[in-house]
């Protein structure tokens, strides 16, 4: 499964990418593991995954139509 | 900049409220805040306004002194989430109106980056709603601040 990711804040800084397309990502656990392998610094960085603008809290099946975003801790205001 | 006319009578029905863009490129000018207050003079059912203004603080940190904060956001998600907060707040407090503006881009120390404005017939609703909006906005909206130091290095802001 191909997924399209949007990265924000320090996550975009660590990876040098604001957007990314990854292959063979069936679910969110695979996504996290794949990203940690590609960018070891991410393994020590706290972030949430938003699927179609809603934060997910457990392993979730992903599809190519999903809008997936990686969100570091919020610091607005 | 978004025009801030008070909500019109035909938009007072809750289900008709549409998500509003809260983002403003650059700092929020004091004149904009003054004009927002002035625009409410025709709404004579209002007896109290509450305003929170967030200002960029020149924090002294171990990495140097903050000279500006560069704000970015996941705008679509933030606007949707702010709409949920707005609906919750209108359901909880008897407010006449609510306006929220947050800056994007680089905002210098001393400039205003957040403007929350609530109005009600009596003061308590406006004050309590204003506080609750600020707390929820800081915790729930996907907005990030990159603190730019006086030597142009940077670090990521952490909300306390």
mmCIF file of N, CA, C and O in Angstrom, chain A residues 6 8-11 13 50 52-55 67-77, chain B residues 71 73-74 76-77 80 102 113-114 137-145 154 156-157 159:
data_model
loop_
_atom_site.group_PDB
_atom_site.id
_atom_site.type_symbol
_atom_site.label_atom_id
_atom_site.label_comp_id
_atom_site.label_asym_id
_atom_site.label_seq_id
_atom_site.Cartn_x
_atom_site.Cartn_y
_atom_site.Cartn_z
ATOM 1 N N UNK A 6 2.148 13.965 5.210
ATOM 2 C CA UNK A 6 2.531 15.369 5.384
ATOM 3 C C UNK A 6 3.200 15.486 6.752
ATOM 4 O O UNK A 6 2.694 14.938 7.740
ATOM 5 N N UNK A 8 5.018 17.956 9.778
ATOM 6 C CA UNK A 8 4.995 19.328 10.291
ATOM 7 C C UNK A 8 6.107 19.565 11.320
ATOM 8 O O UNK A 8 6.638 18.604 11.917
ATOM 9 N N UNK A 9 6.405 20.838 11.537
ATOM 10 C CA UNK A 9 7.304 21.269 12.610
ATOM 11 C C UNK A 9 8.641 20.567 12.577
ATOM 12 O O UNK A 9 9.255 20.394 11.511
ATOM 13 N N UNK A 10 9.101 20.127 13.767
ATOM 14 C CA UNK A 10 10.426 19.520 13.862
ATOM 15 C C UNK A 10 10.536 18.214 13.077
ATOM 16 O O UNK A 10 11.641 17.785 12.744
ATOM 17 N N UNK A 11 9.382 17.574 12.761
ATOM 18 C CA UNK A 11 9.432 16.329 11.981
ATOM 19 C C UNK A 11 9.865 16.621 10.542
ATOM 20 O O UNK A 11 10.618 15.855 9.939
ATOM 21 N N UNK A 13 11.704 19.106 9.819
ATOM 22 C CA UNK A 13 13.113 19.513 9.955
ATOM 23 C C UNK A 13 14.026 18.278 10.034
ATOM 24 O O UNK A 13 15.063 18.218 9.364
ATOM 25 N N UNK A 50 -2.173 11.756 12.447
ATOM 26 C CA UNK A 50 -3.556 12.119 12.140
ATOM 27 C C UNK A 50 -3.956 11.454 10.834
ATOM 28 O O UNK A 50 -3.218 11.490 9.850
ATOM 29 N N UNK A 52 -6.890 11.510 8.113
ATOM 30 C CA UNK A 52 -8.005 12.362 7.686
ATOM 31 C C UNK A 52 -8.369 13.378 8.778
ATOM 32 O O UNK A 52 -9.532 13.554 9.140
ATOM 33 N N UNK A 53 -7.363 14.023 9.311
ATOM 34 C CA UNK A 53 -7.474 15.127 10.280
ATOM 35 C C UNK A 53 -7.948 14.713 11.670
ATOM 36 O O UNK A 53 -8.306 15.554 12.481
ATOM 37 N N UNK A 54 -7.921 13.384 11.966
ATOM 38 C CA UNK A 54 -8.251 12.924 13.323
ATOM 39 C C UNK A 54 -7.068 12.116 13.851
ATOM 40 O O UNK A 54 -6.564 11.232 13.144
ATOM 41 N N UNK A 55 -6.658 12.435 15.082
ATOM 42 C CA UNK A 55 -5.518 11.728 15.679
ATOM 43 C C UNK A 55 -5.932 10.285 15.988
ATOM 44 O O UNK A 55 -6.995 10.048 16.565
ATOM 45 N N UNK A 67 -5.429 10.692 4.114
ATOM 46 C CA UNK A 67 -4.647 11.895 4.298
ATOM 47 C C UNK A 67 -3.927 11.708 5.638
ATOM 48 O O UNK A 67 -4.553 11.773 6.687
ATOM 49 N N UNK A 68 -2.639 11.402 5.583
ATOM 50 C CA UNK A 68 -1.906 11.069 6.811
ATOM 51 C C UNK A 68 -0.947 12.202 7.150
ATOM 52 O O UNK A 68 -0.185 12.658 6.293
ATOM 53 N N UNK A 69 -1.000 12.653 8.394
ATOM 54 C CA UNK A 69 -0.120 13.747 8.814
ATOM 55 C C UNK A 69 0.583 13.361 10.106
ATOM 56 O O UNK A 69 -0.005 12.713 10.973
ATOM 57 N N UNK A 70 1.860 13.734 10.202
ATOM 58 C CA UNK A 70 2.636 13.491 11.420
ATOM 59 C C UNK A 70 2.742 14.806 12.172
ATOM 60 O O UNK A 70 3.242 15.807 11.643
ATOM 61 N N UNK A 71 2.269 14.791 13.431
ATOM 62 C CA UNK A 71 2.133 16.039 14.195
ATOM 63 C C UNK A 71 2.999 16.019 15.446
ATOM 64 O O UNK A 71 2.733 15.244 16.373
ATOM 65 N N UNK A 72 4.017 16.858 15.528
ATOM 66 C CA UNK A 72 4.757 16.975 16.793
ATOM 67 C C UNK A 72 3.882 17.653 17.856
ATOM 68 O O UNK A 72 2.793 18.130 17.535
ATOM 69 N N UNK A 73 4.333 17.681 19.115
ATOM 70 C CA UNK A 73 3.513 18.314 20.165
ATOM 71 C C UNK A 73 3.124 19.751 19.775
ATOM 72 O O UNK A 73 3.957 20.507 19.275
ATOM 73 N N UNK A 74 1.872 20.088 20.021
ATOM 74 C CA UNK A 74 1.363 21.403 19.601
ATOM 75 C C UNK A 74 1.976 22.520 20.456
ATOM 76 O O UNK A 74 2.163 22.358 21.659
ATOM 77 N N UNK A 75 2.236 23.664 19.826
ATOM 78 C CA UNK A 75 2.781 24.789 20.595
ATOM 79 C C UNK A 75 2.261 26.117 20.067
ATOM 80 O O UNK A 75 2.988 27.086 19.927
ATOM 81 N N UNK A 76 0.950 26.151 19.793
ATOM 82 C CA UNK A 76 0.341 27.410 19.360
ATOM 83 C C UNK A 76 0.024 28.323 20.535
ATOM 84 O O UNK A 76 0.201 27.947 21.688
ATOM 85 N N UNK A 77 -0.455 29.496 20.219
ATOM 86 C CA UNK A 77 -0.877 30.464 21.248
ATOM 87 C C UNK A 77 0.227 31.379 21.675
ATOM 88 O O UNK A 77 1.368 31.205 21.292
ATOM 89 N N UNK B 71 5.398 30.773 13.248
ATOM 90 C CA UNK B 71 4.292 29.825 13.440
ATOM 91 C C UNK B 71 3.898 29.153 12.128
ATOM 92 O O UNK B 71 3.739 29.827 11.095
ATOM 93 N N UNK B 73 1.111 25.764 10.807
ATOM 94 C CA UNK B 73 -0.044 25.008 11.281
ATOM 95 C C UNK B 73 -0.484 24.005 10.224
ATOM 96 O O UNK B 73 -0.200 24.185 9.032
ATOM 97 N N UNK B 74 -1.160 22.979 10.675
ATOM 98 C CA UNK B 74 -1.913 22.107 9.769
ATOM 99 C C UNK B 74 -3.271 22.798 9.698
ATOM 100 O O UNK B 74 -4.170 22.532 10.498
ATOM 101 N N UNK B 76 -6.022 23.082 7.754
ATOM 102 C CA UNK B 76 -7.344 22.459 7.591
ATOM 103 C C UNK B 76 -7.808 21.783 8.876
ATOM 104 O O UNK B 76 -8.961 21.914 9.295
ATOM 105 N N UNK B 77 -6.872 21.046 9.510
ATOM 106 C CA UNK B 77 -7.238 20.336 10.739
ATOM 107 C C UNK B 77 -7.507 21.332 11.863
ATOM 108 O O UNK B 77 -8.448 21.169 12.640
ATOM 109 N N UNK B 80 -10.920 22.943 11.432
ATOM 110 C CA UNK B 80 -11.983 21.989 11.806
ATOM 111 C C UNK B 80 -12.077 21.829 13.320
ATOM 112 O O UNK B 80 -13.150 21.795 13.899
ATOM 113 N N UNK B 102 -5.276 33.725 15.044
ATOM 114 C CA UNK B 102 -3.929 33.260 15.386
ATOM 115 C C UNK B 102 -2.995 33.594 14.229
ATOM 116 O O UNK B 102 -3.342 33.378 13.074
ATOM 117 N N UNK B 113 0.290 37.668 18.703
ATOM 118 C CA UNK B 113 0.134 36.499 17.820
ATOM 119 C C UNK B 113 -1.186 35.767 18.053
ATOM 120 O O UNK B 113 -1.523 34.851 17.305
ATOM 121 N N UNK B 114 -1.914 36.154 19.109
ATOM 122 C CA UNK B 114 -3.199 35.490 19.387
ATOM 123 C C UNK B 114 -4.187 36.510 19.946
ATOM 124 O O UNK B 114 -3.841 37.296 20.835
ATOM 125 N N UNK B 137 -7.385 25.820 22.875
ATOM 126 C CA UNK B 137 -6.667 26.142 21.627
ATOM 127 C C UNK B 137 -5.188 25.745 21.733
ATOM 128 O O UNK B 137 -4.630 25.125 20.828
ATOM 129 N N UNK B 138 -4.569 26.044 22.887
ATOM 130 C CA UNK B 138 -3.152 25.712 23.063
ATOM 131 C C UNK B 138 -2.940 24.195 23.103
ATOM 132 O O UNK B 138 -1.926 23.686 22.632
ATOM 133 N N UNK B 139 -3.907 23.460 23.671
ATOM 134 C CA UNK B 139 -3.743 22.012 23.823
ATOM 135 C C UNK B 139 -4.168 21.235 22.580
ATOM 136 O O UNK B 139 -3.642 20.162 22.313
ATOM 137 N N UNK B 140 -5.120 21.763 21.814
ATOM 138 C CA UNK B 140 -5.774 20.926 20.797
ATOM 139 C C UNK B 140 -5.518 21.319 19.346
ATOM 140 O O UNK B 140 -5.766 20.516 18.447
ATOM 141 N N UNK B 141 -5.063 22.558 19.082
ATOM 142 C CA UNK B 141 -4.898 22.941 17.682
ATOM 143 C C UNK B 141 -3.490 22.611 17.179
ATOM 144 O O UNK B 141 -2.502 22.907 17.850
ATOM 145 N N UNK B 142 -3.407 21.979 15.980
ATOM 146 C CA UNK B 142 -2.092 21.629 15.428
ATOM 147 C C UNK B 142 -1.373 22.865 14.861
ATOM 148 O O UNK B 142 -1.417 23.138 13.671
ATOM 149 N N UNK B 143 -0.750 23.584 15.788
ATOM 150 C CA UNK B 143 0.008 24.793 15.454
ATOM 151 C C UNK B 143 1.377 24.629 16.113
ATOM 152 O O UNK B 143 1.457 24.105 17.233
ATOM 153 N N UNK B 144 2.431 25.064 15.418
ATOM 154 C CA UNK B 144 3.787 24.913 15.970
ATOM 155 C C UNK B 144 4.549 26.231 15.894
ATOM 156 O O UNK B 144 4.459 26.957 14.895
ATOM 157 N N UNK B 145 5.290 26.499 16.959
ATOM 158 C CA UNK B 145 6.090 27.717 17.032
ATOM 159 C C UNK B 145 7.578 27.380 17.018
ATOM 160 O O UNK B 145 8.053 26.609 17.842
ATOM 161 N N UNK B 154 17.674 28.297 16.120
ATOM 162 C CA UNK B 154 16.281 28.159 16.534
ATOM 163 C C UNK B 154 16.064 26.925 17.401
ATOM 164 O O UNK B 154 16.893 26.024 17.459
ATOM 165 N N UNK B 156 12.374 24.546 19.036
ATOM 166 C CA UNK B 156 10.925 24.436 18.919
ATOM 167 C C UNK B 156 10.261 24.786 20.246
ATOM 168 O O UNK B 156 10.653 24.294 21.294
ATOM 169 N N UNK B 157 9.265 25.639 20.166
ATOM 170 C CA UNK B 157 8.525 26.088 21.342
ATOM 171 C C UNK B 157 7.818 24.899 21.994
ATOM 172 O O UNK B 157 7.332 24.008 21.306
ATOM 173 N N UNK B 159 4.722 24.180 24.756
ATOM 174 C CA UNK B 159 3.667 24.818 25.558
ATOM 175 C C UNK B 159 3.677 24.265 26.976
ATOM 176 O O UNK B 159 3.723 23.060 27.169
#
